Amino acid sequence: MTVKLYNTLTKEKSNFVPLNGNEVRIYSCGPTVYNYAHIGNFRTYVFMDNLRRVLEYNGYTLKHVMNITDVGHLESDADEGEDKMEKAARKENKSPYEIAKFYTEAFFKDMDKLNIERPEIIAKATEHIPEMLEFAKEIVKNGYGYETSTAIYFDVSKLDKYPVLSNRNVEDQIAGARVEVDPEKRNPYDFAIWIKAPENHIMKWDSPWGLSYPGWHLECSAMSRKYLGELFDIHTGGVDHIPTHHENEIAQSKGAFGKIPARYWMHVEFLQVDGGKMSKSLGNVYTISQLEEKGIEALAYKLFCYTAHYRTKLNFTFEGALASQKALNRLRESYLKHQKGKDDVNDKFLQECKEKFIEAVNDDINLPLAMGIVWELARHEVKSKKIADLLLDFDRVLGLDLKNSEDYLNKQKEIDVPEEVKELIEKRKKARENKAWALSDEIRDELKEKGYIVKDTKAGMTLEKI
Ligand code: AMP
Ligand code: ZN
């Protein structure tokens, strides 16, 4: 089976062959943990999960690194403004490390709700300062870096070609460049690899250039080399990374060791809201928790993502997401019906469905097309255990946790219970969080007296009426 992937570098879809036998080495740009990740960010991580799962479905093993940016990402990707972490720390009256810890945990809670597989290696920027410093020194030693009074800049004019991912040429970029902030920069598109820390900056380290901290782009170059080597298979991120972050990662690797570090560069198009950009001022930057408050599960949002190919824009509306919630429940119900089905179904039909599904997902992760086949099977009038098994097999790619369908459906029935029962459930949840098992059991018995049975499952707690 051949997997075809679109590559931003070559602007073509081509047959993917890993560099190193059966192992695929992937690097994904991860979150900047200064706030809750929003559903747009999660579109990118849902894609990352889809890519992983498709490769695994095809029998590849993965070595996948995702970074956590906890230092150096300034308010603008082009080296302007304050460090996002420090700004959040000041606002919340905490240390940048506390901010990072809190939002990293929140990020992974949402990732788990979305049933997104964890990359093999999670790498925090602040835990890789020596590697980054080494990288910066190599760039400078090779003649690609220069010092100003505020930073160590990468000199893009020293490269044979810049940019390589975006279509624009350097002249266009210079013409389109914004007003310069740092008059000491040699070229408008030079970028900071190392930044001299102002007096009040909290996160700073010793370096040949005094107390300072790394520029955002450097962490991905240094950590990908550390874990995946100078040349690896696939690099992922959102389309906003193409013109700056990924161009600059490539520049840095060329400066340090003369190579574009990854062969395939894959980018996810943006999620829009109500046909426009998500922005704080419009109040439409939604989180997974906000969706849940409106009765939309994280997994329903994942299914919603499958309504568009990852390389096309996707427009989020609550109507659309609620429709995906209904669809997900229908899919779960169909799966359960097939599971209990006694009838037989033609093996040739199943084989054809499987082939069509594989063809779709292997064609640059075409999930909208693959979902068409999933629905054809789910809706099949013959109810057969074989169909349920095939749906579970497809779920290795979809990652919708179909095997726990019953639990999810039961959990939703909980919503119609009396207030006093809801309060008891909340009390029991807290007791369990505090590991107060005896109290939790007491409340369970009390609930039973009131006619409800609670069960603790992977999907969370379920409630059944006796
Ligand atoms: P950040 O935490 O800002 O570094 O972003 C994390 C990831 O989310 C990056 O890969 C971005 O490209 C991606 N991203 C940001 N906004 C959106 C959006 N509206 N739709 C899809 N991906 C996004
Ligand atoms: Zn990155």
Coordinates of C-alpha atoms and ligand atoms in Angstrom, one line a residue, residues 29-32 38 40-41 43-45 73 237-238 240-241 269-271 278, ligand 1:
C29 CA 5.3 22.2 15.8
G30 CA 3.4 22.1 19.1
P31 CA 1.5 24.7 21.2
T32 CA 2.8 27.9 22.8
H38 CA -8.4 27.0 20.7
G40 CA -8.3 26.2 15.4
N41 CA -5.1 25.0 17.0
R43 CA -7.7 21.3 13.9
T44 CA -3.9 21.1 13.3
Y45 CA -3.4 18.5 16.0
H73 CA 7.6 33.1 21.2
G237 CA 2.2 22.7 11.3
G238 CA -0.5 25.1 10.4
D240 CA 0.6 30.3 9.2
H241 CA 4.0 28.6 9.8
E269 CA -5.3 25.2 6.4
F270 CA -7.0 27.4 8.9
L271 CA -10.3 26.9 10.7
M278 CA -11.0 33.8 14.8
Ligands
AMP1 P1 0.5 28.3 18.5 O1 0.2 27.7 19.8 O2 0.0 29.7 18.3 O3 2.0 28.2 18.2 O4 -0.2 27.4 17.4 C1 -0.3 26.0 17.5 C2 -0.7 25.4 16.1 O5 -2.0 25.8 15.7 C3 0.2 25.9 15.0 O6 0.5 24.7 14.2 C4 -0.7 26.9 14.2 O7 -0.3 26.9 12.8 C5 -2.0 26.2 14.4 N1 -3.2 27.2 14.2 C6 -3.3 28.4 14.7 N2 -4.5 29.0 14.4 C7 -5.1 28.0 13.6 C8 -6.4 28.0 12.9 N3 -7.3 29.0 13.0 N4 -6.7 26.9 12.2 C9 -5.8 25.8 12.1 N5 -4.6 25.8 12.8 C10 -4.3 26.9 13.5

